[in-house]
PDB file of C-alpha atoms in Angstrom:
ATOM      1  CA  UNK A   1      79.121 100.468 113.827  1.00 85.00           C
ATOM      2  CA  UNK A   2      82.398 100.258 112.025  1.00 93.00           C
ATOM      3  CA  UNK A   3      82.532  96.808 109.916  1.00 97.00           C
ATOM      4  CA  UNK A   4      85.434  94.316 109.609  1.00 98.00           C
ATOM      5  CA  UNK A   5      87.157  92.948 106.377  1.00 98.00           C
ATOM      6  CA  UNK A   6      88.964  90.708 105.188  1.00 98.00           C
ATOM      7  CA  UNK A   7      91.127  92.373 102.271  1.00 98.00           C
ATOM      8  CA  UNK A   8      92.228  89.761 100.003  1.00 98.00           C
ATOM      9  CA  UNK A   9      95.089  89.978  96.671  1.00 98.00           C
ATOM     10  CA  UNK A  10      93.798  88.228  93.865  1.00 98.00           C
ATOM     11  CA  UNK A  11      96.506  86.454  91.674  1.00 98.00           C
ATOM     12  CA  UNK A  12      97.991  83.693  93.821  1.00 98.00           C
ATOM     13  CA  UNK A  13      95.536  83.690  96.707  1.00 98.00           C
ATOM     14  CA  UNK A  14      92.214  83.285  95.439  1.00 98.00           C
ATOM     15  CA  UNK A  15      92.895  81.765  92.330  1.00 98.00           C
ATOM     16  CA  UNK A  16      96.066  80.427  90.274  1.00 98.00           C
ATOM     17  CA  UNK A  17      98.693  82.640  89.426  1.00 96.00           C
ATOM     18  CA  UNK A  18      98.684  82.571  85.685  1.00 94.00           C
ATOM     19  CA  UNK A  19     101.535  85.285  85.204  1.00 91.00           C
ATOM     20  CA  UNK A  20      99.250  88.338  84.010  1.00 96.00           C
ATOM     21  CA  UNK A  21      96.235  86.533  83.735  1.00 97.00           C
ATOM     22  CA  UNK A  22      93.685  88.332  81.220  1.00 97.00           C
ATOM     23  CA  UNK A  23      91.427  85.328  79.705  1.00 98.00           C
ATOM     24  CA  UNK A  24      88.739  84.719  81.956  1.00 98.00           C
ATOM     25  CA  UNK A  25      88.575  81.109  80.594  1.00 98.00           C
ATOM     26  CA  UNK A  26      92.193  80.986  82.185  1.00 97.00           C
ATOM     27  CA  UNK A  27      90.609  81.383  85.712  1.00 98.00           C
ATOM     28  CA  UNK A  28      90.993  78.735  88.245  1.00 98.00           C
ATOM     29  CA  UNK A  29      90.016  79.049  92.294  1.00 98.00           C
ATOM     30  CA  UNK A  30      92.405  77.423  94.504  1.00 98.00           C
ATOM     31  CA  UNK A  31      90.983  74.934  95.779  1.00 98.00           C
ATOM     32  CA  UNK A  32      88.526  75.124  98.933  1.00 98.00           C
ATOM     33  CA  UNK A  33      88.760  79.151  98.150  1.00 98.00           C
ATOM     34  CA  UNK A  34      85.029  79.641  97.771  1.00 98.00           C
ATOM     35  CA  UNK A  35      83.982  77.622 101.104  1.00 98.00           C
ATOM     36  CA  UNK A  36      86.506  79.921 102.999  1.00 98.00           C
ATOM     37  CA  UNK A  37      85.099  83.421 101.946  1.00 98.00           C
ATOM     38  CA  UNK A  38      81.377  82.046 102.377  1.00 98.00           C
ATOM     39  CA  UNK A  39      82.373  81.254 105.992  1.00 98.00           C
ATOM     40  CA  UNK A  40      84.114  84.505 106.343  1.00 98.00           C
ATOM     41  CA  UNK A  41      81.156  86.489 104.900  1.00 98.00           C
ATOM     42  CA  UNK A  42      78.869  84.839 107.410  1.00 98.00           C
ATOM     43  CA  UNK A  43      80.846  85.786 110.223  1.00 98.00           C
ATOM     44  CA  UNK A  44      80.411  89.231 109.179  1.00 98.00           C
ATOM     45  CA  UNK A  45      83.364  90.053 107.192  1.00 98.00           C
ATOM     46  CA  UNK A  46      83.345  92.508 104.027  1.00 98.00           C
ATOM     47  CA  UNK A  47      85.108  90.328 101.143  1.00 98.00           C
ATOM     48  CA  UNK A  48      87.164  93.376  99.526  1.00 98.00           C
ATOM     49  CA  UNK A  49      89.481  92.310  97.245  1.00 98.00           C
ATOM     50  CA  UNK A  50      92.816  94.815  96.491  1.00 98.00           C
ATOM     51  CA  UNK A  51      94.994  93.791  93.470  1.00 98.00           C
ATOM     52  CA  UNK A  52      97.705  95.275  91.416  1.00 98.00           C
ATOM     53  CA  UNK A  53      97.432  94.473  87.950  1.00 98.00           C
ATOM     54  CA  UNK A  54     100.347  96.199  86.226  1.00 97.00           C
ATOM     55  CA  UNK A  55     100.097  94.170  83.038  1.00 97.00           C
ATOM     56  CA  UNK A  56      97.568  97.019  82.114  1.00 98.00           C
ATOM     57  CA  UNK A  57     100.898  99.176  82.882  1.00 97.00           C
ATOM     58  CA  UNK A  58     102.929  96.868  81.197  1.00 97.00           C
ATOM     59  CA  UNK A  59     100.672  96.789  77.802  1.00 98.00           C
ATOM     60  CA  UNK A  60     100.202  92.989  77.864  1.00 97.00           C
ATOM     61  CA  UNK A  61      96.074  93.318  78.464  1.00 98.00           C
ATOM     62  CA  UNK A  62      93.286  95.808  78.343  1.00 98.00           C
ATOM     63  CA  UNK A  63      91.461  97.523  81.463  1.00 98.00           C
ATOM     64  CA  UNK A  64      88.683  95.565  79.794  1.00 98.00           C
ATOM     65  CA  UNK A  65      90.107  91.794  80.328  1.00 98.00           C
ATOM     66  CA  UNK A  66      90.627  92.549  83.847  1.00 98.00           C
ATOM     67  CA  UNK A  67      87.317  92.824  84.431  1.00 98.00           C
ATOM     68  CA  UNK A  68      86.196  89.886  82.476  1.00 98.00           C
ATOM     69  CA  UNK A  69      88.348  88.038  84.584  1.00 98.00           C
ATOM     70  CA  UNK A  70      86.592  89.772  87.692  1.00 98.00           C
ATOM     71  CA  UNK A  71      83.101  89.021  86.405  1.00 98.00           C
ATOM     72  CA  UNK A  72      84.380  85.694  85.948  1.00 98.00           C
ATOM     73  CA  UNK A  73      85.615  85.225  89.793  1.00 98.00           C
ATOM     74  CA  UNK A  74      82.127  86.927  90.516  1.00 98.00           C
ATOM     75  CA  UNK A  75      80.528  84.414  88.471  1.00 98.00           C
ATOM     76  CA  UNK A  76      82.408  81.398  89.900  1.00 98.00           C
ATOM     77  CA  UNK A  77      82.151  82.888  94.007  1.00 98.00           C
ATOM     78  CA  UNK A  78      78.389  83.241  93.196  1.00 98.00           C
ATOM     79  CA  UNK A  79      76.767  79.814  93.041  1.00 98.00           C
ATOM     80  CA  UNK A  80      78.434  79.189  96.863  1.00 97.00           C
ATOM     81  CA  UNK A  81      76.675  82.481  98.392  1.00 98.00           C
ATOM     82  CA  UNK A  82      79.731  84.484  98.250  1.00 98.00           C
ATOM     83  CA  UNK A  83      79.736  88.454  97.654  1.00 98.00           C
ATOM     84  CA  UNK A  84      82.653  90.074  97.343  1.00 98.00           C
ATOM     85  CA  UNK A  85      82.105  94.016  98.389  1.00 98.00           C
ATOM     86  CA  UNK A  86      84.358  95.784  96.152  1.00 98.00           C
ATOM     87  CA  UNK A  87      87.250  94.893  94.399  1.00 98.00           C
ATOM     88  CA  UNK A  88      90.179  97.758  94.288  1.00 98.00           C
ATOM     89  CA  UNK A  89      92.965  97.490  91.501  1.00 98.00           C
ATOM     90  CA  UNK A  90      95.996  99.404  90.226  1.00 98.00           C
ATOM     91  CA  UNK A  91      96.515  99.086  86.836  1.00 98.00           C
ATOM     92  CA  UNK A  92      99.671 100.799  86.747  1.00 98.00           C
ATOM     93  CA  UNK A  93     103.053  99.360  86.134  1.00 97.00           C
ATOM     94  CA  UNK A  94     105.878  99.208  88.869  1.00 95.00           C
ATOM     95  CA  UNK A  95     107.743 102.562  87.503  1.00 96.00           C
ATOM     96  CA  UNK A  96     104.620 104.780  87.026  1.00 96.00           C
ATOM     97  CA  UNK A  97     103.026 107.006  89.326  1.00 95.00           C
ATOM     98  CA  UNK A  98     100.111 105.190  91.534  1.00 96.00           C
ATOM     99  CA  UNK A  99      98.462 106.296  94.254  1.00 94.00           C
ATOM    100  CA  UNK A 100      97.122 102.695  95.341  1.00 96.00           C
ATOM    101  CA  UNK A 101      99.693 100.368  94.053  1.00 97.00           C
ATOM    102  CA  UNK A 102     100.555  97.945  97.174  1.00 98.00           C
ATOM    103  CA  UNK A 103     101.925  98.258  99.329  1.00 97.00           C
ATOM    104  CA  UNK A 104     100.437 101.645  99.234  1.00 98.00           C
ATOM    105  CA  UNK A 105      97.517 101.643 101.662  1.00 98.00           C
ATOM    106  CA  UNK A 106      94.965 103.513  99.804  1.00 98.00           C
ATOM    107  CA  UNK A 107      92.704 101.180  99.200  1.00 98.00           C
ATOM    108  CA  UNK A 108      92.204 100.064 102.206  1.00 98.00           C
ATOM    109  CA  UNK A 109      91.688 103.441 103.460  1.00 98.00           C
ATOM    110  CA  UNK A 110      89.415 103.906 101.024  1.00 98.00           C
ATOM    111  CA  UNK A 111      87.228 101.247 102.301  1.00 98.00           C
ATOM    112  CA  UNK A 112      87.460 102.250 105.685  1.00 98.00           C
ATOM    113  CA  UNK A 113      86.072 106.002 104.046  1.00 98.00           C
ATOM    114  CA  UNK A 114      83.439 104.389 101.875  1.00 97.00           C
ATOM    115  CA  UNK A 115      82.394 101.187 103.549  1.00 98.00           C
ATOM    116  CA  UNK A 116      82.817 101.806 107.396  1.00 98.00           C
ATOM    117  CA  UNK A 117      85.760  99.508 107.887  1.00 98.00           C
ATOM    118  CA  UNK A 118      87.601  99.055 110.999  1.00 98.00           C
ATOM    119  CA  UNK A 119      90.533  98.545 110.018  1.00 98.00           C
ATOM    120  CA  UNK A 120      91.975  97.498 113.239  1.00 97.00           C
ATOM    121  CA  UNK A 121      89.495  95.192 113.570  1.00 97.00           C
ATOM    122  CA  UNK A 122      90.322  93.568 109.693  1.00 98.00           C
ATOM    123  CA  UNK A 123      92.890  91.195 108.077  1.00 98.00           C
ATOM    124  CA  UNK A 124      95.106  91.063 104.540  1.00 98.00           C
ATOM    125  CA  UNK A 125      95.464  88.247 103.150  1.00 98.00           C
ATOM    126  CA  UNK A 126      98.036  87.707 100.105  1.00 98.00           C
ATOM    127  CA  UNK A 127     101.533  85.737  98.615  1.00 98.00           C
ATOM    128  CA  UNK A 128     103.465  88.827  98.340  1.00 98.00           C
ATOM    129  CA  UNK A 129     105.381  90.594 100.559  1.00 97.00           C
ATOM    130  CA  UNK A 130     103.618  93.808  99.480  1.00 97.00           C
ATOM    131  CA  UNK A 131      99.976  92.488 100.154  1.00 98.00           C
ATOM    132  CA  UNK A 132     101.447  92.377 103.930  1.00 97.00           C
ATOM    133  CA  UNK A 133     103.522  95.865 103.580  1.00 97.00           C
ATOM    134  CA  UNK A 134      99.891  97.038 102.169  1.00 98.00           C
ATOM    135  CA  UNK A 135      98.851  96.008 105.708  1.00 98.00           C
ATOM    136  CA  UNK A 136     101.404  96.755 107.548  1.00 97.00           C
ATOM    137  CA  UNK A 137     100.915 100.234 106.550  1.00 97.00           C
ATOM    138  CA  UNK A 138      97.218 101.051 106.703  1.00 98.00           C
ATOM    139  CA  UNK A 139      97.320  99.140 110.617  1.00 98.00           C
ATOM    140  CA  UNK A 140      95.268  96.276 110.002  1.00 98.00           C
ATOM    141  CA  UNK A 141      94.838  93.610 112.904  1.00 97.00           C
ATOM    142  CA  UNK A 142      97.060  91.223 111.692  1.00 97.00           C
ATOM    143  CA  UNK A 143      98.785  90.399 107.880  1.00 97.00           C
ATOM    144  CA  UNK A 144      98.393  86.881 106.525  1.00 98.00           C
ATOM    145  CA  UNK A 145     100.755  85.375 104.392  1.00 98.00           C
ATOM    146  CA  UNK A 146      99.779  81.982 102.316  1.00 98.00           C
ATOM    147  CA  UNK A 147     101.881  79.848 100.423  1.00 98.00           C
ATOM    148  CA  UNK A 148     100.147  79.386  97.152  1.00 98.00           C
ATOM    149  CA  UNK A 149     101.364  81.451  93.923  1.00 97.00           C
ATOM    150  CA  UNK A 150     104.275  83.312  95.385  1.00 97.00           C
ATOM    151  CA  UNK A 151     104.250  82.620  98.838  1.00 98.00           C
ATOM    152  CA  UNK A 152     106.373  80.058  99.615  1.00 97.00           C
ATOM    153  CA  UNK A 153     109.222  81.630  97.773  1.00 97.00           C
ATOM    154  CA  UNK A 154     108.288  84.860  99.941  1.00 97.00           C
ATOM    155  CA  UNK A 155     108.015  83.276 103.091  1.00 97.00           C
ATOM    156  CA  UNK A 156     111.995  81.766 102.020  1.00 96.00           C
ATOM    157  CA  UNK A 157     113.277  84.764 100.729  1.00 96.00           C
ATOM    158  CA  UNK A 158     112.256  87.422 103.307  1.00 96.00           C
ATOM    159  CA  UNK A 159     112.139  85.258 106.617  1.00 92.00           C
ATOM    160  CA  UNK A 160     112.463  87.980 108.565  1.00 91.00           C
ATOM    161  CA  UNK A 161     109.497  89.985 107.323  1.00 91.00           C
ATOM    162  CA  UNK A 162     107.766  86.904 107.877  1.00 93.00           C
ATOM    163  CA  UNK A 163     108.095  87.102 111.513  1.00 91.00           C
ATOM    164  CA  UNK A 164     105.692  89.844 112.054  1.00 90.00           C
ATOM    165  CA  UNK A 165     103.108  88.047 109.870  1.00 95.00           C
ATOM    166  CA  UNK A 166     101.136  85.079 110.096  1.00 98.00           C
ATOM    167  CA  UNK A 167     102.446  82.246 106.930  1.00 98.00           C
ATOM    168  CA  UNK A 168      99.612  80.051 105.958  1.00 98.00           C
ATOM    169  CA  UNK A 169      99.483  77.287 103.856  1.00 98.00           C
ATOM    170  CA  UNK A 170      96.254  78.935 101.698  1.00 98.00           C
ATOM    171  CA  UNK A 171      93.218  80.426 101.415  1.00 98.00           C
ATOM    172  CA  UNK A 172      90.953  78.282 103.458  1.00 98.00           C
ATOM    173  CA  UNK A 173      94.248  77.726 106.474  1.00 98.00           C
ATOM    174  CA  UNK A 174      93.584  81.760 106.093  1.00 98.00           C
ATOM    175  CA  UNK A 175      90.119  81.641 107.039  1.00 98.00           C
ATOM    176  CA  UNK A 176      90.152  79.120 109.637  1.00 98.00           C
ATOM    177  CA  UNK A 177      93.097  81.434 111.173  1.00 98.00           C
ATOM    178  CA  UNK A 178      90.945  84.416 111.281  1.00 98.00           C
ATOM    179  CA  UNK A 179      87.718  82.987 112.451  1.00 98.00           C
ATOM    180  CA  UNK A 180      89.786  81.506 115.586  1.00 98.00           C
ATOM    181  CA  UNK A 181      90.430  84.698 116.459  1.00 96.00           C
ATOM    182  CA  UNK A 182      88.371  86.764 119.387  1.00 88.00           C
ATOM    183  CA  UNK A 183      86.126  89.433 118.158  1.00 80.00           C
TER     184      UNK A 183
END
């Protein structure tokens, strides 16, 4: 049976945007973040995060303090029961060839390849209008905008993309949205 997910962006919807964050130390949850995905994850959902990270691109960190920041939202997630299945990134910047830069869908048809997602049946959540482009394009169920890091300057400066989206106030409004839904 084909599995549902909740694809999440990183920066700005599970934790702080610290414009290119690459010191783990520098990592803060939003708050009421880890309660949300534990009560996602035991209604069934796959926790797959899907980030770009273009400061790799851009020079300004290594490959290598990426994922010390990921081992560090691992780290913090764990100690509430939360898993998250995979975490997808691009580390390319905006000008260079990607194949899975949002709002290219790749990852998330890469999960639905390697994990058994239904995608139909599975949500994005992010503060860009990219995470819900992302969405738009690989035909999730529905594309969840929240207002933390850049959200509520998206939800003002592209009001009418907005209207084929769900706009959130964060990460926990997010999960109480989706769990309110039918199955």
């Amino acid at each position: 049976m084909m599995k549902r997910a909740v694809f999440l962006d990183r920066d700005g919807t599970l934790n702080v945007d610290k414009h290119y964050l690459s010191d783990p130390d520098q990592l803060d949850l939003i708050p009421g973040v880890g309660q949300a995905l534990k009560r996602l994850q035991d209604a069934g959902f796959l926790l797959i995060i899907v980030t770009n990270q273009s400061g790799i691109g851009r020079g300004y960190y290594t490959e290598e303090n990426m994922h010390a920041v990921n081992r560090r939202l691992i780290n913090m997630l764990a100690p509430m029961g939360v898993r998250l299945t995979k975490i997808y990134y691009s580390p390319e910047a905006p000008e260079q060839p990607s194949v899975g830069r949002k709002p290219s869908p790749a990852f998330l048809f890469a999960a639905r390849d390697d994990l058994g997602v239904d995608l139909a049946r599975s949500f994005m959540v992010g503060d860009k209008v990219i995470d819900l482009e992302c969405g738009w394009n690989a035909g999730v169920q529905q594309r969840l905008l929240v207002r933390t890091g850049y959200g509520a300057e998206t939800e003002r400066m592209h009001a009418e993309k907005m209207a084929r989206a769900v706009v959130l106030d964060d990460c926990p409004a997010a999960a109480e949205w989706i769990l309110s839904q039918p199955t």
